[in-house]
Coordinates of N, CA and C and ligand atoms in Angstrom, one line a residue:
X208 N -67.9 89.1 298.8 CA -68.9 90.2 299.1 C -68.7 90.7 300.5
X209 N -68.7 91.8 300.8 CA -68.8 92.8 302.2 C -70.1 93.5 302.4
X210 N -70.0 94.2 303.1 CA -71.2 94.9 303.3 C -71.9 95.0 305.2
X211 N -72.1 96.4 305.0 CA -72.1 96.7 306.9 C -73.2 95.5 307.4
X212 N -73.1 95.1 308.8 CA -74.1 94.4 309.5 C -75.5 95.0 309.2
X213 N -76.1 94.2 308.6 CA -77.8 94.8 308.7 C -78.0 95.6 307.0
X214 N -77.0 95.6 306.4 CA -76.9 95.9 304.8 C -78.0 95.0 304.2
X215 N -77.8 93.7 304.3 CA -78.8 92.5 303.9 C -78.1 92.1 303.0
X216 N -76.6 91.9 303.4 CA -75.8 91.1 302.4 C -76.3 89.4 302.6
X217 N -76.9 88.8 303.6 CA -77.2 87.8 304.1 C -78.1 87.2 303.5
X218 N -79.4 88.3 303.2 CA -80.5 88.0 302.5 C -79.7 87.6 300.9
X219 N -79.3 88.2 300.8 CA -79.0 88.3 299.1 C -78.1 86.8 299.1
X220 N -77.2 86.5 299.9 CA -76.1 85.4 299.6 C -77.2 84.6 299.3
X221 N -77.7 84.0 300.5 CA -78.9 83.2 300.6 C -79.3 82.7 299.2
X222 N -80.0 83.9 298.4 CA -80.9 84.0 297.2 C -80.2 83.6 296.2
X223 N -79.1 84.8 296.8 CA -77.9 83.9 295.2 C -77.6 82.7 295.2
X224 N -77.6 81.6 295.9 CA -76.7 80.7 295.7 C -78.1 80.0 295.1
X225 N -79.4 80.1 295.4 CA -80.6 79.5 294.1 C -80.5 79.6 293.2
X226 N -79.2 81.0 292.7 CA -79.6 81.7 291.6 C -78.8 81.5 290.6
X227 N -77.7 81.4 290.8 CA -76.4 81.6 290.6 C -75.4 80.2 290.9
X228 N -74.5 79.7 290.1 CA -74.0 78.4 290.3 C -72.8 78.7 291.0
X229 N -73.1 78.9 292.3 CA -71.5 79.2 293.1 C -71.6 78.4 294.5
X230 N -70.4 78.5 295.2 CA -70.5 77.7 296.3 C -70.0 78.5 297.7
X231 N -70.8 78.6 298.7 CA -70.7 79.7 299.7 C -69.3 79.0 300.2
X232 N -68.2 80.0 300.9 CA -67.6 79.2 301.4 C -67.7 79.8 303.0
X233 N -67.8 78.4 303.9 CA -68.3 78.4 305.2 C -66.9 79.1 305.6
X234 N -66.9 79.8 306.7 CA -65.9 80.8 307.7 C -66.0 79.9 308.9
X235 N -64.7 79.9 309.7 CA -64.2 79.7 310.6 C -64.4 81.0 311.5
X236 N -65.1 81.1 312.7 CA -65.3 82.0 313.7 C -65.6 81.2 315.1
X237 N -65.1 82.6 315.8 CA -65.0 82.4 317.5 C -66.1 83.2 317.6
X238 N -66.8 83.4 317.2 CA -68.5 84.1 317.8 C -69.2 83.0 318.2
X239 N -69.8 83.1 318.9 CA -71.0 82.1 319.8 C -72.0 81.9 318.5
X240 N -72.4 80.6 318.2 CA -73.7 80.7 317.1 C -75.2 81.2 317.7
X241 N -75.6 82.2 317.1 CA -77.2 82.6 316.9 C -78.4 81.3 316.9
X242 N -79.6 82.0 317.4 CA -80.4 80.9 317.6 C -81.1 81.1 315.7
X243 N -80.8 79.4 315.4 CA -80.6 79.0 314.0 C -80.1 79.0 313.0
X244 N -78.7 79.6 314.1 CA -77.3 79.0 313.0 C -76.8 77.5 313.0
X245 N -76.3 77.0 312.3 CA -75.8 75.7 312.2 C -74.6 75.5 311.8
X246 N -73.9 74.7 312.9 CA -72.5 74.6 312.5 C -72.2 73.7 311.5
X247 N -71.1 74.0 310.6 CA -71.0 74.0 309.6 C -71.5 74.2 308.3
X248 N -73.0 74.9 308.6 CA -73.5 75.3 307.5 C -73.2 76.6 307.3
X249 N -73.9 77.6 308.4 CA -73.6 78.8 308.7 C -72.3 79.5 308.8
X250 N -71.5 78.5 309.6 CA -70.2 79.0 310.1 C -70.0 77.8 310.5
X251 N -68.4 77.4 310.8 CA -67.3 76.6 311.7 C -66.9 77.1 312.7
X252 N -68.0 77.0 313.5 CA -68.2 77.4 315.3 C -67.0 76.7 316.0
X253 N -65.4 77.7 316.5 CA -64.2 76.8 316.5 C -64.1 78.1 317.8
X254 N -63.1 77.5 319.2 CA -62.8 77.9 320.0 C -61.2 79.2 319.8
X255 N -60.8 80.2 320.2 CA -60.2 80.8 320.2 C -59.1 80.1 319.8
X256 N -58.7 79.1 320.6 CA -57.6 78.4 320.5 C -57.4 77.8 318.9
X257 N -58.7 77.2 318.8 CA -58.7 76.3 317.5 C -58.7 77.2 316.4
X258 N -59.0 78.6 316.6 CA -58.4 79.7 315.3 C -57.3 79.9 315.4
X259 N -56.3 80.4 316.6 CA -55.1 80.6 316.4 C -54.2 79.1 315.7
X260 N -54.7 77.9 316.0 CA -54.3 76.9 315.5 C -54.2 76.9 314.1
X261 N -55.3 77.4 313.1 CA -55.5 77.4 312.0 C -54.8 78.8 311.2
X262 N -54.3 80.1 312.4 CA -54.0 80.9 312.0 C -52.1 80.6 311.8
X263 N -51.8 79.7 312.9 CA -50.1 79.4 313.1 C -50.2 78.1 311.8
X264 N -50.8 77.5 311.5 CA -51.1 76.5 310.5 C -51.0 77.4 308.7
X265 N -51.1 78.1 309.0 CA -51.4 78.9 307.5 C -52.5 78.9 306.8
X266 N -53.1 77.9 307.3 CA -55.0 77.4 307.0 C -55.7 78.5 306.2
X267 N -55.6 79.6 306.4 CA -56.7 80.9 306.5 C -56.3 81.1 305.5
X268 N -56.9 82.1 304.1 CA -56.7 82.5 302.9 C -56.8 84.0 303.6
X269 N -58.1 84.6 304.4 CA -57.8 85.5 305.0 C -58.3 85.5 306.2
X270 N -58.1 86.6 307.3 CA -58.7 86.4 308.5 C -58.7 87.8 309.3
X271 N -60.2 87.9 310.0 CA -60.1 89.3 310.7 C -60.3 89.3 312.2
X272 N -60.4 90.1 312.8 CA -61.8 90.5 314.3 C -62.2 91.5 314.1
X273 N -63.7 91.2 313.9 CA -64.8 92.1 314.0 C -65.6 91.6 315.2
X274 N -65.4 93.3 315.8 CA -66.4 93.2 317.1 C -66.0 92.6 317.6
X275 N -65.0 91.9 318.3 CA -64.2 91.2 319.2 C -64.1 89.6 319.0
X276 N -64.7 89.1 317.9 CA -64.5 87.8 317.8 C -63.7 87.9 316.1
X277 N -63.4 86.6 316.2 CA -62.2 86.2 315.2 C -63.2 85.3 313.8
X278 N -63.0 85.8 312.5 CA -63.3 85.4 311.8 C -62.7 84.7 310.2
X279 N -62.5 84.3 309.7 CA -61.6 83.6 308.8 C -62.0 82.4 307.6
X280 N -61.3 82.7 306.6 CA -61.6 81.7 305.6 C -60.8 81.1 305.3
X281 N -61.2 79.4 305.2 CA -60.3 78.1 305.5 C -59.7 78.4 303.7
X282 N -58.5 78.4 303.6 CA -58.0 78.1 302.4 C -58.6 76.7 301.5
X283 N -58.2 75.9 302.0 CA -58.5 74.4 301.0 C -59.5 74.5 300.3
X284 N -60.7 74.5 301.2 CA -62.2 74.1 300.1 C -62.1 75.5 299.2
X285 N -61.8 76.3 299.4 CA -61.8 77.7 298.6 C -60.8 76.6 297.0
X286 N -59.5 76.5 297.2 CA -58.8 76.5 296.6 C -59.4 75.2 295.8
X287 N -60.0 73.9 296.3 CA -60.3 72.9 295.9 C -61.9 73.3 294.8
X288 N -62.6 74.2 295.2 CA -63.7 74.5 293.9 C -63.5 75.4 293.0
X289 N -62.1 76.4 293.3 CA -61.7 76.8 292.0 C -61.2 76.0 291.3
X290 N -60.4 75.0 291.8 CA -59.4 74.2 290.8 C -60.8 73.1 290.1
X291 N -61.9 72.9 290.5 CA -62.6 72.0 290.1 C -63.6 72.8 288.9
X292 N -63.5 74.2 289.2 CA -63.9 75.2 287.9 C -65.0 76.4 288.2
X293 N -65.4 76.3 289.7 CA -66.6 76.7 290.6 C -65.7 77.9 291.2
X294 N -66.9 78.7 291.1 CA -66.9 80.3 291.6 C -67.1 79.8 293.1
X295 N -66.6 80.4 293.9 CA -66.6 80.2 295.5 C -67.2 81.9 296.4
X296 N -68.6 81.8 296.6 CA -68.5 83.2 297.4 C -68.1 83.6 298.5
X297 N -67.3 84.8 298.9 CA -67.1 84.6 300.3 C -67.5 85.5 301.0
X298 N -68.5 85.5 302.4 CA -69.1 86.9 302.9 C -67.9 87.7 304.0
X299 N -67.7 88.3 303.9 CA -66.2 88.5 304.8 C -66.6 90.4 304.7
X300 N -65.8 90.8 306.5 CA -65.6 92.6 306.0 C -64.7 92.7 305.7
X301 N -64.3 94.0 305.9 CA -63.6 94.8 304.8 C -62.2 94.7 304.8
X302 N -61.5 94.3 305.9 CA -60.0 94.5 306.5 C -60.0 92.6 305.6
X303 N -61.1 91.8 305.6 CA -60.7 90.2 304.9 C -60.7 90.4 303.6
X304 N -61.2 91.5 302.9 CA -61.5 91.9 301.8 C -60.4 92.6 300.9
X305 N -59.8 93.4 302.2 CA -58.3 93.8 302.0 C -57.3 92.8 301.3
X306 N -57.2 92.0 302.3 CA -56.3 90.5 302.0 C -56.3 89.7 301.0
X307 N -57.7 89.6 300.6 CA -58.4 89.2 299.7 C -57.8 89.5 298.1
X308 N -58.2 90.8 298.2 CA -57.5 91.7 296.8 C -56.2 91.4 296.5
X309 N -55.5 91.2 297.8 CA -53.9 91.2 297.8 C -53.5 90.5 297.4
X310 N -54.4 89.1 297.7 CA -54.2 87.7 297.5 C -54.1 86.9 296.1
X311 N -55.4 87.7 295.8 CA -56.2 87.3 294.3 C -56.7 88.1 293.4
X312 N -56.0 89.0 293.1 CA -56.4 90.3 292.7 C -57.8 90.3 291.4
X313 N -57.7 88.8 290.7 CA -59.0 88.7 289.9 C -59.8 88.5 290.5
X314 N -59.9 88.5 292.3 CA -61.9 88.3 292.8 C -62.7 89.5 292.4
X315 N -63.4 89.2 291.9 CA -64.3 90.0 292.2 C -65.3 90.8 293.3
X316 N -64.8 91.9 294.2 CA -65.0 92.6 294.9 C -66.5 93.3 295.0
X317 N -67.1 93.0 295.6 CA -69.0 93.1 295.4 C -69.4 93.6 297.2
X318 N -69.5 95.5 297.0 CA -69.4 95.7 298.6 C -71.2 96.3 298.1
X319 N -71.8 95.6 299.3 CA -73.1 95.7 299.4 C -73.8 96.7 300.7
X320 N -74.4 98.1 300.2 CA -74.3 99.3 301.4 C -75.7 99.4 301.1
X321 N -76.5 100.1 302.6 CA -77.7 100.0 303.0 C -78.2 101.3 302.1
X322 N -78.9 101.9 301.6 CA -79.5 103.3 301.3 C -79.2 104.4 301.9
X323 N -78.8 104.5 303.7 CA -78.7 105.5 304.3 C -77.9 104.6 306.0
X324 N -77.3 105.4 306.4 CA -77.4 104.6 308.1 C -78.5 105.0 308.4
X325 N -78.9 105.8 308.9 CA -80.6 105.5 309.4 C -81.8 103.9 309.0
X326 N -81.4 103.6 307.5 CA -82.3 102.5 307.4 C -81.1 101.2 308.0
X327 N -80.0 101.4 308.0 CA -79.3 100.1 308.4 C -79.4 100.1 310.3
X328 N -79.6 101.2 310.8 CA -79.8 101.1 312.5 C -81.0 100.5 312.4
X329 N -81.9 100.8 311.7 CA -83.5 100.6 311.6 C -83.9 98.8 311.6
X330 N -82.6 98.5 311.1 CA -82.7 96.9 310.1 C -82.0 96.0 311.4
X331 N -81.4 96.7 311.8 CA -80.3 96.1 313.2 C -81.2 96.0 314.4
X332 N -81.6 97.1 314.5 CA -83.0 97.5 315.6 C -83.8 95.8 315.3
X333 N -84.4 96.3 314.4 CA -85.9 94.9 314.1 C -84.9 93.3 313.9
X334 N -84.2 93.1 314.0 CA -83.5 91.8 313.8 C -83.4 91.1 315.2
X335 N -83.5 91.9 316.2 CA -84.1 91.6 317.6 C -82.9 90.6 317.9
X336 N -81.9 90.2 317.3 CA -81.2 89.5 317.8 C -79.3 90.2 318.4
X337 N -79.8 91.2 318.5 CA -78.4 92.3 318.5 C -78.7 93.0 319.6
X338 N -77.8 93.0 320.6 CA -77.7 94.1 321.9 C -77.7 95.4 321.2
X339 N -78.5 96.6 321.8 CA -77.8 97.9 321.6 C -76.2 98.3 321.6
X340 N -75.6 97.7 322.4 CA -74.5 98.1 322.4 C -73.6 97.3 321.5
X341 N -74.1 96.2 321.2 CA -73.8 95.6 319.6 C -74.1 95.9 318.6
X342 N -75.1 97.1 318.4 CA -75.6 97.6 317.6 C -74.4 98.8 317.1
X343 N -74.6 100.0 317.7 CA -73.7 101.0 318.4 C -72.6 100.9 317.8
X344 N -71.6 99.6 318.0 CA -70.8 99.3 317.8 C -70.5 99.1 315.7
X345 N -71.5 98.2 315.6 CA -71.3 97.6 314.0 C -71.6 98.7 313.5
X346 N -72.6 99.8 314.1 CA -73.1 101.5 313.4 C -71.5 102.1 312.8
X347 N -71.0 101.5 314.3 CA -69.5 102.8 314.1 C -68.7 102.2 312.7
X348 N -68.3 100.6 313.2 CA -67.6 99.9 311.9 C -68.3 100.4 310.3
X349 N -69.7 100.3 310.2 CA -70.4 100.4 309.0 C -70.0 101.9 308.8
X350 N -70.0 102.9 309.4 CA -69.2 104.4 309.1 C -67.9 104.1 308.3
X351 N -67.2 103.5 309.0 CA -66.1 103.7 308.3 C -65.7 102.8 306.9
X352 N -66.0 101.8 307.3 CA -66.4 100.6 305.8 C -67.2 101.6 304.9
X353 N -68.1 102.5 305.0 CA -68.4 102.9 303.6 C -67.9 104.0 303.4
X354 N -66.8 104.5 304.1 CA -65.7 105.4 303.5 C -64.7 104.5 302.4
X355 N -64.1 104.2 303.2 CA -63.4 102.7 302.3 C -63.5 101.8 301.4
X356 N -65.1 101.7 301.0 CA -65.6 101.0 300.0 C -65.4 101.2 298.3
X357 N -65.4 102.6 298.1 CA -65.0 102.7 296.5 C -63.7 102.9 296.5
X358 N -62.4 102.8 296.9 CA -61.6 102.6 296.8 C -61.1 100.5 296.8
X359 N -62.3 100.3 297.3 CA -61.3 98.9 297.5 C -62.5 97.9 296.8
X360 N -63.4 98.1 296.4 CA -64.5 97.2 295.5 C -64.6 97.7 294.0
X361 N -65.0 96.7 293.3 CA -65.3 96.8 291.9 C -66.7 97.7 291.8
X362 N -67.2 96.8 292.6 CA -68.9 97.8 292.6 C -69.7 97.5 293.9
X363 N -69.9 98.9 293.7 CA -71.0 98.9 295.4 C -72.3 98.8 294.5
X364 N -72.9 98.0 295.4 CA -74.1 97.4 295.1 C -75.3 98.3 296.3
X365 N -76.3 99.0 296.1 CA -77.4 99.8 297.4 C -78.4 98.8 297.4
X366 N -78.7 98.3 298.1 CA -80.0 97.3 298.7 C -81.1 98.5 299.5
X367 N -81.6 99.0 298.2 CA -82.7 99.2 298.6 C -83.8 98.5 298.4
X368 N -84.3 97.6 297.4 CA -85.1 96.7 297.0 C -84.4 95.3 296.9
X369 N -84.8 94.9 298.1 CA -84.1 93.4 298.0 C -83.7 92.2 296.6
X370 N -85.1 92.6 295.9 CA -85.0 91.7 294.3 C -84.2 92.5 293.6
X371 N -84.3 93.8 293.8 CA -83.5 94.5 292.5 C -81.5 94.3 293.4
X372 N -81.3 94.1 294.0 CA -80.0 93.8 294.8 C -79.4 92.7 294.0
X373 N -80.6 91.8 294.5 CA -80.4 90.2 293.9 C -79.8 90.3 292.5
X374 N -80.7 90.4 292.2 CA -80.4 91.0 290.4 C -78.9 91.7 290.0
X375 N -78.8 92.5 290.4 CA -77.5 93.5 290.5 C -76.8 92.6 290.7
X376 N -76.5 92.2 291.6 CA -75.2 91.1 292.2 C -75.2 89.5 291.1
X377 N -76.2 89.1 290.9 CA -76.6 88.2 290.0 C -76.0 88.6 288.5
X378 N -76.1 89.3 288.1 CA -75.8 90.0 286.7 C -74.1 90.7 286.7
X379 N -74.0 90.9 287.9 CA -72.3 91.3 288.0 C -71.6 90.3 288.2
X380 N -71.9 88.8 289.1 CA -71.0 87.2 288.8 C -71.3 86.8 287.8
X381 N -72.5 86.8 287.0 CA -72.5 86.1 285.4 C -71.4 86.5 284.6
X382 N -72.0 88.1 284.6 CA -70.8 88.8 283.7 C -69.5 88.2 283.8
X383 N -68.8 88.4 285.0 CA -67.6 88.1 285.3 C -67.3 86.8 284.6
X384 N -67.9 85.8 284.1 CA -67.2 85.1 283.6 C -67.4 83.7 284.4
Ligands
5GP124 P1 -71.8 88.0 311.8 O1 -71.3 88.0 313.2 O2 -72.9 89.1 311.7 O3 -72.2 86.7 311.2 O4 -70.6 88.6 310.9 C1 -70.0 89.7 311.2 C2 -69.0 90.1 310.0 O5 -68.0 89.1 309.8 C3 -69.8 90.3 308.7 O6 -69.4 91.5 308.1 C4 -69.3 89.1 307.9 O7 -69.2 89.4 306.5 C5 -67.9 89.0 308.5 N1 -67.3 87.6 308.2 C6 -67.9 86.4 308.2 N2 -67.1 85.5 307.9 C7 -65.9 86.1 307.7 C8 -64.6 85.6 307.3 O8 -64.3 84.4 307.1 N3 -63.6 86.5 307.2 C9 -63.8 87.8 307.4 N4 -62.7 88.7 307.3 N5 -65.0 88.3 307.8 C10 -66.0 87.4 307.9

């Protein structure tokens, strides 16, 4: 799943994994963790060094930088819950999503976009945990990710109603199989 900063692709993972029998798969990142992230649940809070380590290792299934830190998905546990028969979700943007496709071309691609930018600055704004000029920034990225979106996803999903989201995204991994 993709979807611009402040979309509320977060909310929805969250929900899904109550909902839905899949397994998040935790990312490797050089971003500083948020107050009430947890490492290793949230993310695998790893030093620059210790990504390029995993990037010269082959480790990654895919890997990006957004907004100036480095983000990535460890190959193994991915590859170890498919082989065990488990759907694995992965929250990643658009350029990991790229790779993604290239990789696996049967993932299923699920890009999750706000109603309007206006409501997604609005969602960024009240989250109180984002600099303006971090804001500014994911605005510009989220411009261009939803040019790029129907070309490179199965289905864009609009969160305008958080349950009805749920639902949508819930009903398009069942389907899948
Ligand atoms: P945040 O810093 O807000 O947690 O995440 C920023 C962006 O990085 C989000 O769009 C999120 O989906 C993306 N992201 C998180 N983990 C990964 C990953 O493993 N790979 C890629 N390519 N993007 C990721």
């Amino acid at each position: 799943m993709s979807g611009p900063s402040g979309s509320g692709k977060t909310s929805i993972i969250r929900r899904l994994l109550d909902r839905v029998d899949i397994v998040f798969s935790v990312s490797a990142t050089t971003r500083p963790p948020r107050p009430g992230e947890t490492q290793g649940v949230d993310y695998d809070f790893v030093t620059t060094e210790e990504f390029e380590e995993m990037i010269e290792r082959d480790d990654l299934l895919e890997w990006a930088i957004y907004n100036g830190n480095h983000y990535g998905t460890p190959s193994d546990p991915v590859d170890l819950e498919i082989s065990a028969g488990r759907g694995v979700l992965l929250d990643i943007e658009i350029d990991g999503a790229r790779q993604v496709r290239a990789h696996r071309p049967d993932a299923l691609m699920i890009f999750v976009a706000p109603p309007s930018t206006k409501v997604l600055e609005q969602r960024l704004r009240s989250r109180g945990d984002t600099s303006s000029q971090d804001i500014a920034s994911r605005l510009k990225i989220a411009e261009s990710q939803l040019e790029e979106a129907p070309t490179l996803f199965d289905h864009i999903v609009v969160n305008e109603a958080l349950e009805h989201a749920i639902d949508d995204v819930a009903n398009l991994i069942i389907g899948s199989g």
